[in-house]
Amino acid sequence: MDNSDETPCLFPPPDRLRNESHVKSMDDYKEMYKRSVEDPEGFWGDIAKQFYWASPPTGKFVDYNFDCRKGRISIKWMEGAKTNICYNAIDRHIKNGQGDKIAFFWEGNDPADHDSGNITYSQLKDKICKFSNILKQSGLKKGDRVAIYMPMILELTVAMLACARLGIIHSIVFAGFSAESLADRILDGQCSAIVTADGVWRGSKLLNLKSIVDVALEICSKRDHKLSHCFIVKHLLPKGHSVQQNGDCVDYPEEKPAQRPTRSLKINWTDGRDVWWHDVMGTASTDCEPEWMDAEDPLFMLYTSGSTGKPKGVLHTVGGYMLYSATTFKYAFDYQPDDIYWCTADVGWITGHTYVAYGPLNNCATSIIFEGTPFFPDAGRFWAIIEKYKVTKFYTAPTAIRALMRYGDEYVTKYDRSSLKVLATVGEPINPEAWLWYHNVVGNKQCAVVDTFWQTETGGHTITPLPGATPTKPGSATFPFFGIVPVIMSDEGVEITDPNVEGYLVFKQPWPGLMRTVYGDHERYETTYFKKFPGYYCTGDGAKRDEDGYIWVTGRIDDMVNVSGHLLSTAEIESALVEHPTVAEAAVVSHPHKIKGECTYCFVTLKEGKEFSDALVKELMDRVRKKIGPFAQPDFVQNAPGLPKTRSGKIMRRVLRKIAVGDKNVGDITTMADETVIDKLFQLRPPEA
Ligand code: WTA
């Protein structure tokens, strides 16, 4: 029998990686792993020695209660120890003689924009200190919250690290969120100031960020919350230009490259609040002593969707997050000092926090910050950038891989990718077809594919292969990272040990990078993550283990939908829909999507006498965009004169999921109040679904 066409199911680590890597075999991995879970203090204590601490922990190295039956959930690593993550990420390397090493190459949206991009560790430190001094002079201090709503530019990392230097808690909001979402986050965190930019080109679209911030701050002030400062980076406007009066207009760009239509960037100005970044940076001092923080002081909060609709401010602390972001970066990408590393994620998401900023900087890595999109000016952009900078380690999302696959291999193969060693993914399960294309076409079968499973809450990778050690299987995130004890749990709370049985993915003991609380709502933290299975952290994802012990994450098992790697709450979309005057009720479910992985499918019941129409569908889609952000726009909106409900009135979502995909086999409906709605809903499915 000829097996030559068959795809192997196990991919050994590439030899050239094995020889140079930190962990060279599964035996080495197992030994390190064993120590990490049996002797966390020894394992993380050794790692902590590589960082600068102004003083050691005053109490236990790690102290926690993971079991809500025994009282308040609490997790503490190295409490009492004093350090500063900005100092460790920047100053420490300069002291070690690495000041001239490039921290970031900046690649603009337009390939012609790259000129001013590179920044060394020393240059970065000067900018961070300057902005720290500006924050200080503006009256901001340790423990205050500052919102950041910025494009992927170097100033974004400057702003976040300046906050970290002073112990100001940064709350970065992805600059694709709507004004309302931004306002909700500012209000929840009671932020005192915000940093933004005039605008940004994303592909061929111009976004006026300042005007979105203006609307958000207006909403805040209506709710009695005023911000003292709004710092604005002149990213598009000429640096010398000074808009100081309401409504001043600037035509941008002055010389227009072919792809860019001339558009006006209108800036409104609020005296006393608005400050041009460049006006104040010029004269600020480049010296700023870091604030020595307790290891357990908050570092940042970052909002993630909640199944009840309201986003949760996930809070991470200084010491544990520093160790965990740096260590996962080092091992999962097998970081080496001569690497050119590129993570395509936006800093507005956790992947950008940990693997564009803190992880690489704490390893003194050189990485790329990319402002644009994979499709601009064409679908070869990623591979052009890889060729240009000779990228060695590359980290992106399955949704981007699936989208790029459709353009054909030539977009990839015309560029030189021979520098690549590690190809990593994050955000959602990667289907084997995309995994194989990534491995075979992008990586030319020479690279390790690293599928990393983790969450905003976990701070860094939790399940991931190690490039030089782990034989991989397409679609499996493989084995736990150091310190992580995964368990597959049955609905009844029994640990599943049989292979290939799906259950809840939970973690048994804390690791340094795990979130410490939901900002301002510790009870919600306990309820969301620790109540379902006392003694375990519950991820909200399903998973199974195969006969070789490989973990396969199967996706969310709560009311969240993962659209292109962005977690969306169905409840949040439902509440945006029912705000429309014609909508009485809405139910949103997940629907498979070829590129996005999943998308949302909305059933809406209209009020008496209201008509369903294409125009209404468009209005409802726009409403969700406006309320949450463009990335949340539903793919399908269907008329639902009635919804399938149990006799006690609960919407039967599993039935709706079947209807959404046109599967007549809806399962057990004996508890349903009125079965006739099912046929009706099948008839009303939109033809494109
Ligand atoms: C999903 C992103 C399968 C999962 C870092 C998780 C994944 C949610 C993977 C967290 C993966 C992330 N395989 N699913 N490799 N990576 N997920 O908070 O559902 O934006 O719970 O963090 O993304 O999304 P978040």
mmCIF file of N, CA, C and O in Angstrom, residues 15 32 79 119 172 211 273 338 356 393 448 549 562 620 658:
data_model
loop_
_atom_site.group_PDB
_atom_site.id
_atom_site.type_symbol
_atom_site.label_atom_id
_atom_site.label_comp_id
_atom_site.label_asym_id
_atom_site.label_seq_id
_atom_site.Cartn_x
_atom_site.Cartn_y
_atom_site.Cartn_z
ATOM 1 N N ASP A 15 14.859 19.523 13.417
ATOM 2 C CA ASP A 15 16.190 19.284 14.000
ATOM 3 C C ASP A 15 16.952 20.564 14.286
ATOM 4 O O ASP A 15 17.583 20.719 15.315
ATOM 5 N N MET A 32 11.342 19.420 33.830
ATOM 6 C CA MET A 32 11.096 20.812 34.242
ATOM 7 C C MET A 32 9.648 20.998 34.688
ATOM 8 O O MET A 32 9.359 21.695 35.660
ATOM 9 N N GLU A 79 4.582 38.267 47.675
ATOM 10 C CA GLU A 79 4.039 39.482 48.295
ATOM 11 C C GLU A 79 5.121 40.158 49.139
ATOM 12 O O GLU A 79 5.901 39.490 49.815
ATOM 13 N N ILE A 119 13.460 51.796 17.090
ATOM 14 C CA ILE A 119 13.762 52.408 18.380
ATOM 15 C C ILE A 119 14.602 51.438 19.211
ATOM 16 O O ILE A 119 14.279 50.252 19.297
ATOM 17 N N ILE A 172 -6.007 49.539 28.664
ATOM 18 C CA ILE A 172 -5.927 49.753 27.216
ATOM 19 C C ILE A 172 -7.206 49.236 26.571
ATOM 20 O O ILE A 172 -7.656 48.136 26.877
ATOM 21 N N SER A 211 -11.952 61.920 17.590
ATOM 22 C CA SER A 211 -13.381 62.243 17.629
ATOM 23 C C SER A 211 -14.158 61.134 18.343
ATOM 24 O O SER A 211 -15.165 61.398 19.002
ATOM 25 N N ARG A 273 -8.181 70.408 28.880
ATOM 26 C CA ARG A 273 -8.161 68.948 28.974
ATOM 27 C C ARG A 273 -7.236 68.351 27.911
ATOM 28 O O ARG A 273 -6.432 67.462 28.193
ATOM 29 N N ASP A 338 19.341 36.515 19.012
ATOM 30 C CA ASP A 338 19.404 37.102 17.665
ATOM 31 C C ASP A 338 18.073 36.984 16.920
ATOM 32 O O ASP A 338 18.001 37.253 15.715
ATOM 33 N N VAL A 356 3.445 41.404 22.571
ATOM 34 C CA VAL A 356 4.079 42.486 21.812
ATOM 35 C C VAL A 356 4.914 43.313 22.782
ATOM 36 O O VAL A 356 6.024 43.712 22.478
ATOM 37 N N LYS A 393 10.617 34.315 14.384
ATOM 38 C CA LYS A 393 9.507 33.755 15.150
ATOM 39 C C LYS A 393 8.270 34.588 14.839
ATOM 40 O O LYS A 393 8.297 35.812 14.961
ATOM 41 N N ALA A 448 8.572 24.833 13.409
ATOM 42 C CA ALA A 448 7.681 24.269 14.422
ATOM 43 C C ALA A 448 6.401 25.101 14.435
ATOM 44 O O ALA A 448 6.462 26.325 14.449
ATOM 45 N N GLY A 549 -2.242 11.632 25.599
ATOM 46 C CA GLY A 549 -2.178 12.719 26.582
ATOM 47 C C GLY A 549 -2.239 14.111 25.965
ATOM 48 O O GLY A 549 -2.138 15.115 26.675
ATOM 49 N N ASN A 562 -16.599 33.015 19.737
ATOM 50 C CA ASN A 562 -15.249 33.443 19.387
ATOM 51 C C ASN A 562 -15.212 33.809 17.897
ATOM 52 O O ASN A 562 -15.137 32.943 17.035
ATOM 53 N N LEU A 620 -30.183 46.878 12.427
ATOM 54 C CA LEU A 620 -29.804 46.105 13.619
ATOM 55 C C LEU A 620 -28.310 45.789 13.606
ATOM 56 O O LEU A 620 -27.633 45.868 14.628
ATOM 57 N N LYS A 658 -29.090 24.704 16.184
ATOM 58 C CA LYS A 658 -29.433 23.754 15.114
ATOM 59 C C LYS A 658 -30.176 24.477 13.989
ATOM 60 O O LYS A 658 -29.900 24.274 12.807
#
